[in-house]
């Protein structure tokens, strides 16, 4: 017990003379955390993101109504004690739909990131490590995907696949990986010719092992920063696809789709399309604030 | 007195409070050549830049007196300071690769310095720039005036820098390690040029360096700085009579052709020097 | 200009056809992967089998994929993107008709974004860490976070419905429609050329809201990049030199610090302009602005694949050209050797 408390003390975490490699790593992390904590906006972002994740996970507990229960008699009701955010064009509780919509949005974000980060890392590290013709071919491919505005290419993909959440996730992923590939390639190029990679190569390690065990880990921190900053872009693209009728399909409570189906009521019952709009804005802003703060700590060069 | 410094203190805020970079430094300078010697981080550059109030934005500066030709620099307004900067005191920095503006031609940068302090037409300033380039012994001033800094060699760039700082005819020149980034052969030429210009124009000079023999050869007086303090100040020709152990240590660890040693001495630092 | 710089510049120009080829290949493959059978779209659901077979042969769909691609390329070289099912015009004609409106909107938007974004970024960098800097940071982060369609809808609600100071959707009031003969296709410009000032003011007032919404979208990006570049530039040694020369703060800021980032900023501005194409797709949908974005989303909802692929290809092409211009600007204008 006493041993644990020494490890968790401030002095141990701020030590100028770390006693081991792990200790030094923790000192570095704690200093980064202190710097991050000093950035008020970033903390606001972090707390909002946490609240959002908890709220969507606990949506069934927090929502008092079924998000798809219709009540045509009480449609387009203004916010009240029974319906905190009012009801939509089919009399469904907007508060419940926002909570469940958070699940859809965050789920799409997670799915995209899980698809994109490994693809980008693989392409970038392989291109950077092998160089030559492999590099040129892969980078040309990256350029082609970068040559379209992201939303336009995603729209074309979705149109070819069939509108829906799965297609939207695939389409966003297909358009989002090239920057990761570029990033990973740039990082790989800086370490490719270092002595320690040469040392690993001389021990007879195969390329696959060198890339996986020695190069990929070095790219991870900049990829994490990039992912956090990209999340808001993914949220906006997903919402835009939903708004254009190409993403999640009604009656699924996706924020962009909710705006699209209630757009006609903007002039009379303005809160019906505006509240999901505010939800998108807050989610996207929170990730931007968080990513901005993380970049300051993890990657001061990019400021 | 051209420059008077009494108890100058420069501090920087850090995570654990203010940290002293320059501590209680006092100096005076007339029409003479003063060398300031010390290792990296000893506060020599900050001391010299304080005279032009050119410290980084987060630096805190205080002094009992900090004056240039009788003008109190700590209370002077921005307009007064701007007349001193460049106009009455020039600063030459270490590496022309970074200290010259990369997207302006050498001629334009010199002409700008001229016009700010002397006014006149663009054409007159351009002519003055060519004339200044000739004065710093550049053979082909037209070509150099049209060149961008990256097209010039290090020695050439440093000549441009000198020409720029001499443009308004200052009374004081601060040279902050002016030759550290240059090749050994060019170093001597640049130093000779500075010496020549300083004595011809009757300017005061502060030469900052980590090279003790070079400074003593070149200057009238030498101040040795260690950890933000002046630990010793003496006439250049009396260097061999230095008393402070840090100065002695610096001298002892130099190799000599006339008195070869099997093994050079290593400086033993004493924590008491810090107090 | 040195020989190596010429070579690099040529290389960046030479890579364009290759990227363009990839672009065409991608759109072609998207078109072939679509779930709607183009034969049934043309011949109808209940056509007899021999008609379906004939149409299939006519369209070249019975041939192997590479041959189909060669035919597609051949048609493209003749400027043939096929016919739109929705408008029953050739897609190229449609795009030529819709594109100028997008150009008009995007150009006005980028001008507003530059005029506001660049000075904000410069001053925020100069006063780094000040209250002003924080406000600029929040405003630009908000601009990057707000969905363009929400901003558009809210602006319509507030300025059109509630305050009544802005006109509604569309490029011009219905009463003025068709009064100005198309010359450039940009309504405001055409009206001015015709000397039809009533139409000019009407069309101009319709342009204000969508272009402001679109401008905020890219202003955020421009401000952040300008600020980041300026902070880096202000930390340069040459800024110390400029101060040591006794220059005024304004001159140090604009001539020396800004002068050093100007070329890089041109690159950013070209990319921001290209990025506006993306924002335009959504803005045009919200404001019923008859540009290529509206054409694209309209075709999408009608599963009009020729139109979708044509519009995607054209937008990709414009994007590519702007990227190339950004790259060339960087290489040709910067006196430093890369």
XYZ file of N, CA and C in Angstrom, chain B residues 74-197:
372
model
N 15.402 51.929 -19.746
C 14.270 51.245 -19.134
C 13.019 52.111 -19.150
N 13.218 53.439 -19.223
C 12.046 54.317 -19.237
C 11.767 54.905 -20.619
N 12.659 54.663 -21.569
C 12.496 55.259 -22.899
C 11.269 54.670 -23.596
N 10.577 55.492 -24.383
C 9.434 54.976 -25.139
C 9.917 54.317 -26.422
N 8.983 53.657 -27.091
C 9.301 52.863 -28.266
C 9.973 53.711 -29.354
N 9.510 54.959 -29.544
C 10.073 55.812 -30.602
C 11.547 56.112 -30.327
N 11.852 56.407 -29.048
C 13.243 56.673 -28.688
C 14.090 55.426 -28.906
N 13.560 54.296 -28.486
C 14.305 53.046 -28.639
C 14.589 52.753 -30.112
N 13.592 53.052 -30.958
C 13.782 52.763 -32.374
C 14.849 53.632 -32.993
N 15.011 54.859 -32.441
C 16.083 55.708 -32.967
C 17.447 55.164 -32.578
N 17.509 54.570 -31.373
C 18.788 53.999 -30.941
C 19.081 52.727 -31.732
N 18.068 51.837 -31.798
C 18.258 50.578 -32.531
C 18.576 50.866 -33.984
N 19.645 50.338 -34.457
C 20.006 50.541 -35.847
C 20.607 51.908 -36.079
N 19.984 52.957 -35.532
C 20.468 54.315 -35.780
C 21.763 54.610 -35.050
N 21.791 54.331 -33.714
C 22.977 54.679 -32.946
C 23.720 53.434 -32.453
N 23.043 52.279 -32.502
C 23.698 51.026 -32.111
C 23.289 49.927 -33.080
N 24.269 49.204 -33.582
C 23.973 48.123 -34.527
C 24.263 46.773 -33.895
N 23.606 45.739 -34.426
C 23.796 44.392 -33.888
C 24.104 43.436 -35.030
N 25.216 42.742 -34.910
C 25.561 41.724 -35.901
C 25.413 40.362 -35.250
N 24.650 39.506 -35.891
C 24.384 38.219 -35.256
C 25.217 37.096 -35.864
N 25.015 35.917 -35.287
C 25.909 34.799 -35.562
C 25.871 34.312 -37.010
N 24.661 33.961 -37.487
C 24.615 33.255 -38.763
C 23.771 34.015 -39.788
N 24.422 34.582 -40.808
C 23.663 35.363 -41.796
C 22.605 34.520 -42.496
N 22.759 33.199 -42.476
C 21.772 32.325 -43.116
C 20.400 32.523 -42.479
N 20.397 32.796 -41.163
C 19.116 32.983 -40.468
C 18.809 34.446 -40.181
N 19.861 35.273 -40.048
C 19.598 36.628 -39.590
C 19.263 37.582 -40.732
N 19.497 37.176 -41.980
C 19.056 38.008 -43.097
C 17.682 37.518 -43.535
N 16.859 38.464 -43.965
C 15.519 38.091 -44.416
C 15.618 37.328 -45.735
N 15.171 36.056 -45.756
C 15.402 35.217 -46.941
C 14.645 35.653 -48.199
N 13.600 36.463 -48.053
C 12.851 36.810 -49.260
C 13.062 38.251 -49.708
N 14.075 38.924 -49.146
C 14.422 40.261 -49.642
C 15.850 40.224 -50.173
N 16.109 40.994 -51.243
C 17.472 41.014 -51.756
C 18.374 41.747 -50.759
N 19.669 41.440 -50.837
C 20.628 42.058 -49.934
C 20.560 43.576 -50.054
N 20.483 44.067 -51.298
C 20.433 45.505 -51.527
C 19.228 46.135 -50.855
N 18.073 45.502 -50.993
C 16.840 46.050 -50.413
C 16.942 46.119 -48.894
N 17.593 45.108 -48.287
C 17.695 45.107 -46.830
C 18.618 46.208 -46.335
N 19.692 46.449 -47.080
C 20.600 47.529 -46.667
C 19.917 48.879 -46.879
N 19.274 49.037 -48.049
C 18.604 50.298 -48.366
C 17.515 50.600 -47.336
N 16.837 49.554 -46.862
C 15.782 49.761 -45.865
C 16.355 50.372 -44.595
N 17.498 49.819 -44.121
C 18.123 50.340 -42.911
C 18.515 51.806 -43.097
N 18.981 52.118 -44.298
C 19.405 53.475 -44.602
C 18.217 54.437 -44.560
N 17.151 54.040 -45.226
C 16.005 54.946 -45.358
C 15.286 55.180 -44.041
N 15.234 54.133 -43.195
C 14.522 54.279 -41.926
C 15.141 55.392 -41.097
N 16.485 55.492 -41.112
C 17.136 56.469 -40.239
C 17.541 57.746 -40.945
N 17.705 57.694 -42.257
C 18.191 58.894 -42.936
C 17.209 59.459 -43.930
N 16.115 58.739 -44.184
C 15.131 59.234 -45.143
C 15.696 59.214 -46.551
N 15.180 60.058 -47.414
C 15.685 60.112 -48.781
C 14.914 59.193 -49.697
N 15.220 59.319 -50.980
C 14.463 58.577 -51.983
C 14.946 57.127 -52.038
N 14.132 56.286 -52.667
C 14.496 54.900 -52.901
C 15.810 54.803 -53.669
N 15.940 55.703 -54.644
C 17.105 55.653 -55.513
C 18.379 55.971 -54.732
N 18.274 57.034 -53.905
C 19.434 57.414 -53.099
C 19.811 56.283 -52.159
N 18.809 55.644 -51.588
C 19.076 54.546 -50.665
C 19.734 53.376 -51.393
N 19.281 53.111 -52.619
C 19.880 52.038 -53.409
C 21.343 52.331 -53.695
N 21.618 53.597 -54.017
C 22.995 54.001 -54.287
C 23.844 53.859 -53.031
N 23.257 54.277 -51.905
C 23.967 54.173 -50.627
C 24.286 52.710 -50.315
N 23.345 51.820 -50.645
C 23.559 50.396 -50.379
C 24.773 49.893 -51.159
N 24.878 50.306 -52.427
C 26.026 49.888 -53.239
C 27.326 50.415 -52.637
N 27.260 51.675 -52.180
C 28.435 52.293 -51.595
C 28.865 51.539 -50.334
N 27.863 51.171 -49.503
C 28.163 50.431 -48.274
C 28.753 49.065 -48.584
N 28.222 48.429 -49.628
C 28.751 47.116 -50.006
C 30.213 47.233 -50.411
N 30.559 48.332 -51.081
C 31.955 48.554 -51.444
C 32.804 48.719 -50.184
N 32.237 49.455 -49.205
C 32.984 49.681 -47.963
C 33.265 48.393 -47.206
N 32.387 47.407 -47.326
C 32.691 46.137 -46.653
C 33.457 45.205 -47.592
N 34.124 45.815 -48.554
C 35.060 45.126 -49.453
C 34.413 44.026 -50.276
N 33.263 44.351 -50.838
C 32.662 43.429 -51.795
C 33.011 43.934 -53.184
N 33.545 43.033 -53.988
C 34.097 43.464 -55.272
C 33.021 43.775 -56.303
N 31.928 43.022 -56.240
C 30.901 43.179 -57.271
C 29.581 43.603 -56.609
N 29.519 44.862 -56.121
C 28.371 45.260 -55.306
C 27.032 45.156 -56.044
N 26.998 45.414 -57.356
C 25.719 45.344 -58.087
C 25.141 43.938 -58.018
N 25.992 42.948 -58.244
C 25.503 41.573 -58.246
C 25.028 41.178 -56.853
N 25.817 41.512 -55.844
C 25.455 41.133 -54.472
C 24.167 41.841 -54.044
N 24.004 43.092 -54.472
C 22.800 43.835 -54.075
C 21.544 43.167 -54.616
N 21.673 42.565 -55.796
C 20.505 41.925 -56.404
C 20.267 40.516 -55.872
N 21.255 39.970 -55.154
C 21.177 38.560 -54.751
C 20.309 38.384 -53.508
N 19.679 37.206 -53.412
C 18.961 36.833 -52.189
C 19.948 36.163 -51.239
N 19.698 36.245 -49.935
C 20.660 35.700 -48.966
C 21.119 34.270 -49.259
N 20.192 33.408 -49.732
C 20.624 32.024 -49.951
C 21.590 31.891 -51.108
N 21.692 32.959 -51.897
C 22.641 32.902 -53.020
C 24.040 33.387 -52.627
N 24.192 33.809 -51.367
C 25.476 34.338 -50.916
C 26.169 33.333 -50.003
N 27.504 33.377 -49.981
C 28.249 32.526 -49.055
C 28.138 33.124 -47.657
N 28.559 32.339 -46.662
C 28.472 32.812 -45.286
C 29.225 34.115 -45.059
N 30.454 34.179 -45.570
C 31.274 35.369 -45.377
C 30.648 36.581 -46.057
N 30.121 36.335 -47.267
C 29.474 37.389 -48.031
C 28.241 37.883 -47.283
N 27.456 36.936 -46.755
C 26.249 37.286 -46.006
C 26.584 38.141 -44.796
N 27.677 37.773 -44.109
C 28.046 38.532 -42.913
C 28.506 39.946 -43.288
N 29.124 40.078 -44.464
C 29.492 41.430 -44.930
C 28.244 42.260 -45.189
N 27.234 41.612 -45.780
C 25.968 42.319 -46.034
C 25.368 42.780 -44.709
N 25.404 41.882 -43.733
C 24.878 42.191 -42.398
C 25.611 43.393 -41.807
N 26.932 43.407 -41.950
C 27.721 44.513 -41.411
C 27.362 45.808 -42.138
N 27.256 45.735 -43.468
C 26.908 46.916 -44.255
C 25.566 47.475 -43.808
N 24.621 46.561 -43.539
C 23.282 46.965 -43.132
C 23.329 47.705 -41.802
N 24.142 47.215 -40.864
C 24.184 47.817 -39.544
C 25.007 49.107 -39.539
N 25.896 49.243 -40.534
C 26.697 50.467 -40.583
C 25.957 51.588 -41.304
N 24.893 51.248 -42.026
C 24.206 52.209 -42.884
C 23.896 53.538 -42.181
N 23.281 53.534 -41.004
C 22.949 54.826 -40.383
C 24.112 55.417 -39.590
N 25.315 54.853 -39.697
C 26.494 55.390 -39.037
C 26.359 55.366 -37.510
N 26.258 54.195 -36.901
C 26.035 54.103 -35.448
C 27.296 54.406 -34.650
N 27.095 54.653 -33.335
C 28.237 54.918 -32.457
C 28.706 53.663 -31.748
N 27.822 52.659 -31.739
C 28.158 51.422 -31.040
C 27.817 50.238 -31.929
N 28.711 49.255 -31.966
C 28.430 48.043 -32.717
C 28.517 46.864 -31.750
N 27.443 46.065 -31.742
C 27.470 44.848 -30.931
C 27.609 43.682 -31.890
N 28.678 42.916 -31.742
C 28.875 41.766 -32.620
C 28.737 40.511 -31.776
N 27.632 39.773 -32.002
C 27.313 38.605 -31.178
C 27.807 37.344 -31.890
N 28.992 36.897 -31.513
C 29.638 35.751 -32.162
C 29.592 35.882 -33.679
N 30.165 36.958 -34.241
C 29.966 37.233 -35.663
C 30.643 36.231 -36.579
N 31.545 35.420 -36.041
C 32.287 34.537 -36.946
C 32.096 33.058 -36.632
N 31.259 32.743 -35.639
C 31.140 31.337 -35.214
C 30.594 30.434 -36.312
N 29.773 31.002 -37.213
C 29.160 30.142 -38.220
C 29.977 30.105 -39.508
N 31.138 30.763 -39.485
C 31.905 30.887 -40.731
C 33.117 29.957 -40.762
N 33.629 29.721 -41.956
C 34.857 28.937 -42.112
C 36.035 29.676 -41.472
N 37.001 28.909 -41.017
C 38.135 29.493 -40.302
C 38.845 30.571 -41.109
N 39.005 30.357 -42.421
C 39.729 31.334 -43.231
C 38.951 32.635 -43.356
N 37.626 32.528 -43.423
C 36.808 33.723 -43.579
C 36.716 34.488 -42.263
N 36.776 33.731 -41.143
C 36.661 34.353 -39.828
C 37.631 35.522 -39.659
N 38.868 35.281 -40.004
C 39.895 36.310 -39.815
C 39.580 37.537 -40.655
N 39.143 37.307 -41.908
C 38.824 38.433 -42.793
C 37.711 39.295 -42.201
N 36.659 38.621 -41.713
C 35.518 39.365 -41.181
C 35.939 40.165 -39.949
N 36.730 39.523 -39.073
C 37.169 40.225 -37.866
C 38.034 41.420 -38.213
N 38.922 41.258 -39.194
C 39.773 42.366 -39.611
C 38.910 43.499 -40.154
N 37.874 43.123 -40.912
C 36.971 44.124 -41.480
C 36.282 44.911 -40.365
N 35.765 44.173 -39.355
C 35.083 44.847 -38.247
C 36.053 45.777 -37.530
N 37.246 45.271 -37.237
C 38.240 46.070 -36.530
C 38.555 47.343 -37.303
N 38.731 47.178 -38.593
C 39.077 48.293 -39.467
C 37.978 49.356 -39.442
N 36.730 48.905 -39.623
C 35.604 49.842 -39.680
C 35.405 50.538 -38.334
